[in-house]
mmCIF file of C-alpha atoms and ligand atoms in Angstrom:
data_model
loop_
_atom_site.group_PDB
_atom_site.id
_atom_site.type_symbol
_atom_site.label_atom_id
_atom_site.label_comp_id
_atom_site.label_asym_id
_atom_site.label_seq_id
_atom_site.Cartn_x
_atom_site.Cartn_y
_atom_site.Cartn_z
ATOM 1 C CA ASN B 149 0.000 0.000 0.000
ATOM 2 C CA VAL B 150 1.838 3.106 -1.273
ATOM 3 C CA PRO B 151 1.057 6.207 0.780
ATOM 4 C CA LYS B 152 -0.863 8.887 -1.142
ATOM 5 C CA HIS B 153 1.115 11.915 -2.218
ATOM 6 C CA ILE B 154 0.870 15.118 -4.249
ATOM 7 C CA GLY B 155 2.492 15.002 -7.693
ATOM 8 C CA ILE B 156 4.083 18.079 -9.255
ATOM 9 C CA LEU B 157 4.512 17.961 -13.039
ATOM 10 C CA GLY B 158 7.181 20.428 -14.195
ATOM 11 C CA SER B 159 9.958 21.664 -11.906
ATOM 12 C CA GLY B 160 10.325 25.288 -13.073
ATOM 13 C CA ILE B 161 9.603 28.415 -10.996
ATOM 14 C CA ILE B 162 5.994 27.510 -10.288
ATOM 15 C CA GLY B 163 6.560 23.766 -9.773
ATOM 16 C CA LYS B 164 9.256 24.411 -7.136
ATOM 17 C CA ASN B 165 6.982 26.837 -5.322
ATOM 18 C CA TRP B 166 4.083 24.380 -5.224
ATOM 19 C CA ALA B 167 6.394 21.617 -3.982
ATOM 20 C CA MET B 168 7.546 23.808 -1.072
ATOM 21 C CA ILE B 169 4.004 24.958 -0.275
ATOM 22 C CA PHE B 170 2.619 21.405 -0.056
ATOM 23 C CA ALA B 171 5.627 20.094 1.894
ATOM 24 C CA SER B 172 5.270 22.988 4.348
ATOM 25 C CA ALA B 173 1.873 21.562 5.298
ATOM 26 C CA GLY B 174 3.358 18.077 5.801
ATOM 27 C CA TYR B 175 2.376 16.493 2.487
ATOM 28 C CA LYS B 176 4.611 14.008 0.749
ATOM 29 C CA VAL B 177 5.456 15.498 -2.655
ATOM 30 C CA ILE B 178 6.821 13.813 -5.759
ATOM 31 C CA ILE B 179 8.152 16.143 -8.428
ATOM 32 C CA TYR B 180 8.656 15.242 -12.082
ATOM 33 C CA ASP B 181 10.220 16.970 -15.076
ATOM 34 C CA ILE B 182 10.874 15.870 -18.625
ATOM 35 C CA ASP B 183 14.384 17.349 -18.332
ATOM 36 C CA GLN B 184 16.515 15.335 -15.878
ATOM 37 C CA GLU B 185 19.151 17.983 -15.369
ATOM 38 C CA GLN B 186 16.483 20.577 -14.635
ATOM 39 C CA LEU B 187 14.904 18.189 -12.122
ATOM 40 C CA ILE B 188 18.185 17.670 -10.240
ATOM 41 C CA ASN B 189 18.843 21.420 -10.188
ATOM 42 C CA ALA B 190 15.272 22.077 -9.041
ATOM 43 C CA VAL B 191 15.610 19.753 -6.045
ATOM 44 C CA ASN B 192 18.938 21.367 -5.080
ATOM 45 C CA ASP B 193 17.387 24.797 -5.447
ATOM 46 C CA ILE B 194 14.433 23.786 -3.265
ATOM 47 C CA GLN B 195 16.868 22.636 -0.557
ATOM 48 C CA GLN B 196 18.771 25.955 -0.722
ATOM 49 C CA GLN B 197 15.570 27.998 -0.668
ATOM 50 C CA LEU B 198 14.142 26.108 2.308
ATOM 51 C CA LYS B 199 17.399 26.631 4.250
ATOM 52 C CA TYR B 200 17.395 30.319 3.362
ATOM 53 C CA PHE B 201 13.759 30.706 4.429
ATOM 54 C CA GLU B 202 14.476 28.931 7.719
ATOM 55 C CA LYS B 203 17.540 31.066 8.445
ATOM 56 C CA ASN B 204 15.556 34.234 7.760
ATOM 57 C CA GLN B 205 12.396 33.139 9.603
ATOM 58 C CA LEU B 206 10.429 32.993 6.378
ATOM 59 C CA LEU B 207 9.779 29.240 6.387
ATOM 60 C CA ARG B 208 6.114 28.268 6.220
ATOM 61 C CA GLY B 209 4.545 25.579 8.410
ATOM 62 C CA ASN B 210 5.679 23.932 11.634
ATOM 63 C CA LEU B 211 8.291 21.525 10.314
ATOM 64 C CA THR B 212 12.000 22.287 10.018
ATOM 65 C CA ALA B 213 13.525 22.972 6.597
ATOM 66 C CA ASN B 214 15.140 19.544 6.730
ATOM 67 C CA GLU B 215 11.878 17.785 7.597
ATOM 68 C CA GLN B 216 10.132 19.605 4.743
ATOM 69 C CA PHE B 217 12.911 18.792 2.296
ATOM 70 C CA ASN B 218 12.706 15.112 3.267
ATOM 71 C CA LEU B 219 9.049 15.116 2.193
ATOM 72 C CA ILE B 220 10.041 16.076 -1.364
ATOM 73 C CA GLU B 221 11.191 13.385 -3.730
ATOM 74 C CA SER B 222 11.908 13.520 -7.467
ATOM 75 C CA LYS B 223 11.096 10.812 -10.017
ATOM 76 C CA ALA B 224 12.057 10.477 -13.663
ATOM 77 C CA ASP B 225 9.172 8.083 -14.319
ATOM 78 C CA ILE B 226 5.827 9.845 -14.695
ATOM 79 C CA THR B 227 3.888 6.690 -13.773
ATOM 80 C CA GLU B 228 5.334 6.753 -10.264
ATOM 81 C CA VAL B 229 4.235 10.365 -9.885
ATOM 82 C CA VAL B 230 0.706 9.962 -11.208
ATOM 83 C CA LYS B 231 -0.105 6.575 -9.658
ATOM 84 C CA ASN B 232 -1.294 6.856 -6.065
ATOM 85 C CA ALA B 233 -1.300 10.649 -6.169
ATOM 86 C CA PHE B 234 -4.448 12.200 -4.700
ATOM 87 C CA PHE B 235 -3.641 15.572 -6.286
ATOM 88 C CA LEU B 236 -1.528 16.508 -9.323
ATOM 89 C CA GLN B 237 -0.421 20.078 -9.964
ATOM 90 C CA GLU B 238 0.671 20.561 -13.569
ATOM 91 C CA CYS B 239 3.289 23.313 -14.031
ATOM 92 C CA ILE B 240 4.727 22.767 -17.511
ATOM 93 C CA PRO B 241 5.203 25.631 -20.030
ATOM 94 C CA GLU B 242 2.216 27.631 -21.269
ATOM 95 C CA VAL B 243 1.942 25.769 -24.591
ATOM 96 C CA LEU B 244 -1.469 24.255 -25.308
ATOM 97 C CA ASN B 245 -0.439 21.131 -27.202
ATOM 98 C CA LEU B 246 2.370 20.422 -24.712
ATOM 99 C CA LYS B 247 -0.122 20.398 -21.861
ATOM 100 C CA GLN B 248 -2.705 18.377 -23.814
ATOM 101 C CA LYS B 249 -0.050 15.832 -24.789
ATOM 102 C CA LEU B 250 0.928 15.407 -21.159
ATOM 103 C CA TYR B 251 -2.739 14.901 -20.197
ATOM 104 C CA THR B 252 -3.019 12.114 -22.794
ATOM 105 C CA THR B 253 -0.178 10.307 -21.023
ATOM 106 C CA ILE B 254 -1.770 10.970 -17.636
ATOM 107 C CA ASP B 255 -5.130 9.631 -18.872
ATOM 108 C CA GLU B 256 -3.670 6.138 -19.105
ATOM 109 C CA ILE B 257 -2.396 6.116 -15.525
ATOM 110 C CA ILE B 258 -4.576 8.389 -13.400
ATOM 111 C CA GLU B 259 -6.944 6.949 -10.821
ATOM 112 C CA ASN B 260 -10.588 7.982 -10.637
ATOM 113 C CA GLU B 261 -10.289 10.065 -7.458
ATOM 114 C CA THR B 262 -7.137 11.958 -8.387
ATOM 115 C CA ILE B 263 -7.464 15.661 -9.139
ATOM 116 C CA LEU B 264 -5.520 16.999 -12.118
ATOM 117 C CA SER B 265 -5.009 20.707 -11.478
ATOM 118 C CA SER B 266 -3.278 23.034 -13.955
ATOM 119 C CA SER B 267 -1.280 26.171 -13.073
ATOM 120 C CA THR B 268 -2.146 27.724 -16.454
ATOM 121 C CA SER B 269 -2.300 31.519 -16.536
ATOM 122 C CA THR B 270 -4.260 31.821 -19.770
ATOM 123 C CA PHE B 271 -5.950 28.664 -21.054
ATOM 124 C CA LEU B 272 -9.603 28.056 -20.297
ATOM 125 C CA PRO B 273 -10.105 24.765 -18.461
ATOM 126 C CA SER B 274 -12.628 23.623 -21.103
ATOM 127 C CA ILE B 275 -10.037 24.081 -23.880
ATOM 128 C CA LEU B 276 -7.259 22.400 -21.908
ATOM 129 C CA SER B 277 -9.295 19.393 -20.872
ATOM 130 C CA GLU B 278 -11.778 18.817 -23.724
ATOM 131 C CA GLY B 279 -9.928 15.729 -24.944
ATOM 132 C CA PHE B 280 -8.988 14.475 -21.483
ATOM 133 C CA LEU B 281 -10.885 11.277 -20.728
ATOM 134 C CA HIS B 282 -10.954 12.003 -16.978
ATOM 135 C CA ARG B 283 -12.039 15.565 -17.635
ATOM 136 C CA ASN B 284 -14.496 15.698 -14.752
ATOM 137 C CA GLN B 285 -11.420 15.406 -12.464
ATOM 138 C CA PHE B 286 -9.757 18.419 -14.108
ATOM 139 C CA ILE B 287 -9.516 21.940 -12.700
ATOM 140 C CA VAL B 288 -7.353 25.060 -13.006
ATOM 141 C CA SER B 289 -5.555 26.385 -9.910
ATOM 142 C CA HIS B 290 -3.865 29.571 -11.111
ATOM 143 C CA PRO B 291 -1.235 30.890 -8.677
ATOM 144 C CA VAL B 292 0.414 34.299 -8.542
ATOM 145 C CA ASN B 293 4.199 34.536 -8.706
ATOM 146 C CA PRO B 294 5.880 33.911 -6.267
ATOM 147 C CA PRO B 295 3.131 31.656 -4.811
ATOM 148 C CA TYR B 296 5.184 30.900 -1.677
ATOM 149 C CA PHE B 297 4.616 34.538 -0.646
ATOM 150 C CA VAL B 298 1.575 35.647 -2.675
ATOM 151 C CA PRO B 299 -1.282 33.460 -1.482
ATOM 152 C CA LEU B 300 -4.038 33.981 -4.071
ATOM 153 C CA VAL B 301 -5.067 30.941 -6.104
ATOM 154 C CA GLU B 302 -7.817 31.335 -8.700
ATOM 155 C CA ILE B 303 -9.720 28.067 -8.948
ATOM 156 C CA ILE B 304 -11.609 27.623 -12.194
ATOM 157 C CA PRO B 305 -13.619 24.493 -12.872
ATOM 158 C CA ALA B 306 -14.366 23.393 -16.444
ATOM 159 C CA PRO B 307 -18.086 23.046 -17.239
ATOM 160 C CA TRP B 308 -17.731 19.284 -16.583
ATOM 161 C CA THR B 309 -15.622 19.439 -13.401
ATOM 162 C CA THR B 310 -17.552 17.853 -10.537
ATOM 163 C CA ILE B 311 -18.543 19.950 -7.525
ATOM 164 C CA GLU B 312 -16.644 17.471 -5.363
ATOM 165 C CA ILE B 313 -13.375 18.111 -7.261
ATOM 166 C CA THR B 314 -13.790 21.885 -6.935
ATOM 167 C CA LYS B 315 -14.504 21.575 -3.215
ATOM 168 C CA ARG B 316 -11.544 19.258 -2.566
ATOM 169 C CA THR B 317 -9.213 21.608 -4.473
ATOM 170 C CA ARG B 318 -10.400 24.654 -2.550
ATOM 171 C CA ASP B 319 -10.116 22.817 0.784
ATOM 172 C CA LEU B 320 -6.571 21.681 -0.013
ATOM 173 C CA MET B 321 -5.485 25.227 -0.944
ATOM 174 C CA ASP B 322 -7.010 26.547 2.281
ATOM 175 C CA GLU B 323 -5.340 23.847 4.300
ATOM 176 C CA VAL B 324 -1.853 24.575 2.945
ATOM 177 C CA GLY B 325 -2.259 28.299 3.632
ATOM 178 C CA GLN B 326 -3.044 29.699 0.177
ATOM 179 C CA SER B 327 -6.072 31.982 -0.367
ATOM 180 C CA PRO B 328 -8.310 30.284 -2.912
ATOM 181 C CA VAL B 329 -11.112 32.029 -4.797
ATOM 182 C CA VAL B 330 -13.444 29.907 -6.912
ATOM 183 C CA LEU B 331 -14.874 31.305 -10.156
ATOM 184 C CA ASN B 332 -18.418 30.063 -10.783
ATOM 185 C CA ARG B 333 -17.641 29.593 -14.451
ATOM 186 C CA GLU B 334 -14.672 30.059 -16.751
ATOM 187 C CA VAL B 335 -14.020 33.394 -18.435
ATOM 188 C CA PRO B 336 -10.968 34.487 -20.498
ATOM 189 C CA GLY B 337 -8.274 35.989 -18.254
ATOM 190 C CA PHE B 338 -10.003 34.574 -15.147
ATOM 191 C CA ALA B 339 -10.512 37.395 -12.590
ATOM 192 C CA LEU B 340 -6.983 38.611 -11.841
ATOM 193 C CA ASN B 341 -5.848 39.205 -15.400
ATOM 194 C CA ARG B 342 -9.146 40.825 -16.430
ATOM 195 C CA ILE B 343 -8.598 43.397 -13.691
ATOM 196 C CA GLN B 344 -4.881 43.678 -14.429
ATOM 197 C CA TYR B 345 -5.533 44.227 -18.146
ATOM 198 C CA ALA B 346 -8.170 46.902 -17.424
ATOM 199 C CA ILE B 347 -5.497 48.749 -15.393
ATOM 200 C CA ILE B 348 -2.728 48.322 -17.994
ATOM 201 C CA ASN B 349 -5.083 49.437 -20.791
ATOM 202 C CA GLU B 350 -5.993 52.649 -18.984
ATOM 203 C CA CYS B 351 -2.329 53.350 -18.117
ATOM 204 C CA PHE B 352 -1.452 52.879 -21.782
ATOM 205 C CA ASN B 353 -4.233 55.204 -22.936
ATOM 206 C CA LEU B 354 -3.231 57.934 -20.472
ATOM 207 C CA VAL B 355 0.382 57.789 -21.664
ATOM 208 C CA GLU B 356 -0.691 57.679 -25.313
ATOM 209 C CA ASP B 357 -2.810 60.799 -24.838
ATOM 210 C CA GLY B 358 0.145 62.588 -23.258
ATOM 211 C CA ILE B 359 -1.718 63.114 -19.971
ATOM 212 C CA ILE B 360 0.994 61.627 -17.778
ATOM 213 C CA ASN B 361 4.411 60.033 -18.208
ATOM 214 C CA VAL B 362 5.422 56.445 -17.497
ATOM 215 C CA GLU B 363 7.136 57.130 -14.184
ATOM 216 C CA ASN B 364 4.166 59.014 -12.812
ATOM 217 C CA ILE B 365 1.486 56.577 -13.964
ATOM 218 C CA ASP B 366 3.303 53.780 -12.119
ATOM 219 C CA LYS B 367 3.505 56.091 -9.100
ATOM 220 C CA VAL B 368 -0.288 56.473 -9.141
ATOM 221 C CA MET B 369 -0.390 52.785 -8.293
ATOM 222 C CA THR B 370 2.648 52.345 -6.003
ATOM 223 C CA GLU B 371 2.135 55.527 -3.978
ATOM 224 C CA GLY B 372 -1.656 55.566 -4.156
ATOM 225 C CA LEU B 373 -4.033 52.816 -5.166
ATOM 226 C CA GLY B 374 -1.563 49.992 -4.527
ATOM 227 C CA MET B 375 -1.090 51.088 -0.906
ATOM 228 C CA ARG B 376 -4.781 50.474 -0.262
ATOM 229 C CA TYR B 377 -5.148 47.420 -2.409
ATOM 230 C CA ALA B 378 -2.580 45.394 -0.478
ATOM 231 C CA PHE B 379 -5.054 45.442 2.413
ATOM 232 C CA LEU B 380 -8.506 46.303 1.052
ATOM 233 C CA GLY B 381 -10.187 45.311 -2.197
ATOM 234 C CA PRO B 382 -11.752 48.032 -4.370
ATOM 235 C CA LEU B 383 -15.270 47.216 -3.164
ATOM 236 C CA GLU B 384 -14.339 47.303 0.501
ATOM 237 C CA THR B 385 -12.407 50.516 -0.153
ATOM 238 C CA ALA B 386 -15.611 52.042 -1.522
ATOM 239 C CA HIS B 387 -17.576 50.786 1.492
ATOM 240 C CA LEU B 388 -15.151 52.625 3.800
ATOM 241 C CA ASN B 389 -14.954 55.764 1.669
ATOM 242 C CA ALA B 390 -18.580 56.617 2.454
ATOM 243 C CA GLU B 391 -20.991 55.517 5.155
ATOM 244 C CA GLY B 392 -21.223 52.106 3.486
ATOM 245 C CA PHE B 393 -21.358 50.925 -0.110
ATOM 246 C CA SER B 394 -24.974 52.054 -0.678
ATOM 247 C CA GLN B 395 -24.087 55.597 0.257
ATOM 248 C CA TYR B 396 -20.941 55.374 -1.900
ATOM 249 C CA CYS B 397 -23.173 54.467 -4.845
ATOM 250 C CA SER B 398 -25.604 57.311 -4.256
ATOM 251 C CA ASN B 399 -22.683 59.735 -3.831
ATOM 252 C CA TYR B 400 -20.500 58.600 -6.703
ATOM 253 C CA ALA B 401 -22.356 56.363 -9.175
ATOM 254 C CA GLU B 402 -23.231 59.261 -11.498
ATOM 255 C CA SER B 403 -19.764 60.806 -11.571
ATOM 256 C CA MET B 404 -18.102 57.396 -11.896
ATOM 257 C CA TYR B 405 -20.312 56.644 -14.856
ATOM 258 C CA ALA B 406 -19.596 60.028 -16.439
ATOM 259 C CA VAL B 407 -15.827 59.499 -16.084
ATOM 260 C CA SER B 408 -16.017 55.899 -17.268
ATOM 261 C CA LYS B 409 -17.885 56.949 -20.409
ATOM 262 C CA THR B 410 -14.793 58.960 -21.399
ATOM 263 C CA PHE B 411 -12.646 55.815 -21.447
ATOM 264 C CA LYS B 412 -11.210 55.098 -24.852
ATOM 265 C CA SER B 413 -11.768 51.756 -26.539
ATOM 266 C CA VAL B 414 -9.477 48.849 -25.737
ATOM 267 C CA PRO B 415 -5.988 49.650 -27.059
ATOM 268 C CA LYS B 416 -3.556 47.259 -28.719
ATOM 269 C CA ILE B 417 -0.421 47.535 -26.600
ATOM 270 C CA THR B 418 1.896 48.042 -29.603
ATOM 271 C CA GLY B 419 3.265 50.764 -31.827
ATOM 272 C CA ARG B 420 4.708 54.155 -30.946
ATOM 273 C CA THR B 421 3.364 54.385 -27.389
ATOM 274 C CA ALA B 422 4.591 50.902 -26.533
ATOM 275 C CA LYS B 423 8.038 51.971 -27.760
ATOM 276 C CA ILE B 424 7.973 55.138 -25.648
ATOM 277 C CA ILE B 425 6.944 53.165 -22.546
ATOM 278 C CA SER B 426 9.631 50.591 -23.180
ATOM 279 C CA GLU B 427 12.346 53.269 -23.585
ATOM 280 C CA GLU B 428 11.323 55.109 -20.430
ATOM 281 C CA LEU B 429 11.244 51.874 -18.415
ATOM 282 C CA GLU B 430 14.673 50.849 -19.719
ATOM 283 C CA LYS B 431 16.083 54.200 -18.649
ATOM 284 C CA LYS B 432 14.883 53.450 -15.126
ATOM 285 C CA ILE B 433 15.686 49.722 -15.134
ATOM 286 C CA PRO B 434 18.144 48.681 -17.878
ATOM 287 C CA LEU B 435 17.543 45.160 -19.174
ATOM 288 C CA ASN B 436 20.756 43.898 -17.546
ATOM 289 C CA LYS B 437 19.409 45.052 -14.149
ATOM 290 C CA LEU B 438 16.087 43.195 -14.393
ATOM 291 C CA ASN B 439 17.234 40.283 -12.232
ATOM 292 C CA GLU B 440 18.450 42.613 -9.518
ATOM 293 C CA LYS B 441 15.107 44.390 -9.539
ATOM 294 C CA ARG B 442 13.252 41.051 -9.473
ATOM 295 C CA LYS B 443 15.141 40.115 -6.293
ATOM 296 C CA TRP B 444 14.145 43.432 -4.753
ATOM 297 C CA ARG B 445 10.512 42.783 -5.799
ATOM 298 C CA ASP B 446 10.475 39.331 -4.197
ATOM 299 C CA LEU B 447 12.026 40.675 -1.008
ATOM 300 C CA SER B 448 9.470 43.490 -0.887
ATOM 301 C CA LEU B 449 6.635 40.984 -1.368
ATOM 302 C CA ILE B 450 8.055 38.872 1.455
ATOM 303 C CA LYS B 451 8.085 41.895 3.778
ATOM 304 C CA LEU B 452 4.551 42.823 2.731
ATOM 305 C CA SER B 453 3.257 39.293 3.276
ATOM 306 C CA GLN B 454 4.761 39.336 6.783
ATOM 307 C CA LEU B 455 3.173 42.696 7.531
ATOM 308 C CA LYS B 456 -0.186 41.391 6.339
ATOM 309 C CA LYS B 457 0.125 38.313 8.575
ATOM 310 C CA LYS B 458 0.719 40.544 11.612
ATOM 311 C CA ASN B 459 -2.323 42.700 10.755
HETATM 312 P P1 NAD M 176 9.090 27.193 -16.376
HETATM 313 O O1 NAD M 176 9.478 27.336 -17.788
HETATM 314 O O2 NAD M 176 9.901 27.872 -15.303
HETATM 315 O O3 NAD M 176 9.016 25.633 -15.996
HETATM 316 C C1 NAD M 176 8.429 24.674 -16.813
HETATM 317 C C2 NAD M 176 9.067 23.328 -16.517
HETATM 318 O O4 NAD M 176 8.338 22.291 -17.185
HETATM 319 C C3 NAD M 176 10.524 23.214 -17.018
HETATM 320 O O5 NAD M 176 11.331 22.757 -15.954
HETATM 321 C C4 NAD M 176 10.449 22.180 -18.146
HETATM 322 O O6 NAD M 176 11.607 21.375 -18.243
HETATM 323 C C5 NAD M 176 9.255 21.353 -17.709
HETATM 324 N N1 NAD M 176 8.579 20.617 -18.784
HETATM 325 C C6 NAD M 176 8.425 20.938 -20.075
HETATM 326 N N2 NAD M 176 7.679 19.997 -20.706
HETATM 327 C C7 NAD M 176 7.370 19.057 -19.788
HETATM 328 C C8 NAD M 176 6.634 17.841 -19.827
HETATM 329 N N3 NAD M 176 6.044 17.427 -20.941
HETATM 330 N N4 NAD M 176 6.525 17.127 -18.690
HETATM 331 C C9 NAD M 176 7.120 17.544 -17.551
HETATM 332 N N5 NAD M 176 7.827 18.686 -17.453
HETATM 333 C C10 NAD M 176 7.945 19.435 -18.562
HETATM 334 O O7 NAD M 176 7.562 27.670 -16.309
HETATM 335 P P2 NAD M 176 6.786 28.324 -15.063
HETATM 336 O O8 NAD M 176 7.030 29.796 -15.060
HETATM 337 O O9 NAD M 176 7.061 27.517 -13.835
HETATM 338 O O10 NAD M 176 5.264 28.125 -15.537
HETATM 339 C C11 NAD M 176 4.592 26.887 -15.449
HETATM 340 C C12 NAD M 176 3.089 27.108 -15.573
HETATM 341 O O11 NAD M 176 2.634 27.988 -14.538
HETATM 342 C C13 NAD M 176 2.648 27.754 -16.893
HETATM 343 O O12 NAD M 176 1.428 27.192 -17.298
HETATM 344 C C14 NAD M 176 2.455 29.206 -16.511
HETATM 345 O O13 NAD M 176 1.519 29.870 -17.332
HETATM 346 C C15 NAD M 176 1.924 29.062 -15.102
HETATM 347 N N6 NAD M 176 2.115 30.268 -14.262
HETATM 348 C C16 NAD M 176 3.318 30.924 -14.284
HETATM 349 C C17 NAD M 176 3.485 32.071 -13.502
HETATM 350 C C18 NAD M 176 4.797 32.807 -13.506
HETATM 351 O O14 NAD M 176 4.810 33.988 -13.152
HETATM 352 N N7 NAD M 176 5.919 32.178 -13.852
HETATM 353 C C19 NAD M 176 2.436 32.529 -12.683
HETATM 354 C C20 NAD M 176 1.225 31.816 -12.673
HETATM 355 C C21 NAD M 176 1.076 30.678 -13.469
#
């Protein structure tokens, strides 16, 4: 009787994060990658990261870094990962036929209770799983990078995903300390990217119209809206900005509508304005400094997540 485990398919950025998240809650994790060298490096990297987190009091869960690392195993044979897994988190590249091909292999091995969950950022679950024979066991669990410190997981069932599978996925995410939100039905971009794109589109239009420059439009978020949004959603913000949401609506609905009607149509983020934005950003952060800035971003997110936990 092999003990049940969680299988991680793909050992890149997202796969490593999921492995650490599940191990932090005490789950046995088996990680798989098509590229053996990548898999070996991934396991070494996980060990280094866990040690670093422990040393800096960032480690999740109640187990030591060593105990967590001992829960993570790698396998070159996909059958050993899929068989006896109660949950599979797929984290391979965002290429439709690559994912579908992997699911065809999984179809031949997967048990009837196992959940196949995809980390996809863009593909609708119905498109990903239409040819998957066990498609009622399929779901999307879309994380936000870096998931170890940014807890949101968007859970999107396909039209044929059973209620039981959705519930078990949400419960698991809750249990391991992520913050799941379930969409009632699939929609392109899910929720996070629809909101993100609405913001990027408006930023683009404001720059294109010469209203504000790149540095200042980003400041509107980092020094203004973003400060609130790390703690309060836009709806709750509105609720607090008047004597409740109903009063907010009677105070502001008309003017909001009048402003919103002046929005331009959806822009294509290309052409002259895209070039201007790119040049201004590269002046601030040259391309050879992107990694440095990414490290700073991750560290800032870590500090923010700790502040939020204390709140
Ligand atoms: P990545 O390129 O870092 O890692 C992908 C890994 O999959 C590589 O190690 C590769 O060797 C392996 N792989 C390729 N084909 C495989 C196969 N057939 N079987 C097993 N392993 C295979 O990619 P990532 O950034 O970790 O993204 C993985 C998924 O997560 C994508 O669907 C992506 O859209 C999604 N996602 C990424 C982010 C992000 O910011 N990176 C955020 C949310 C969701």
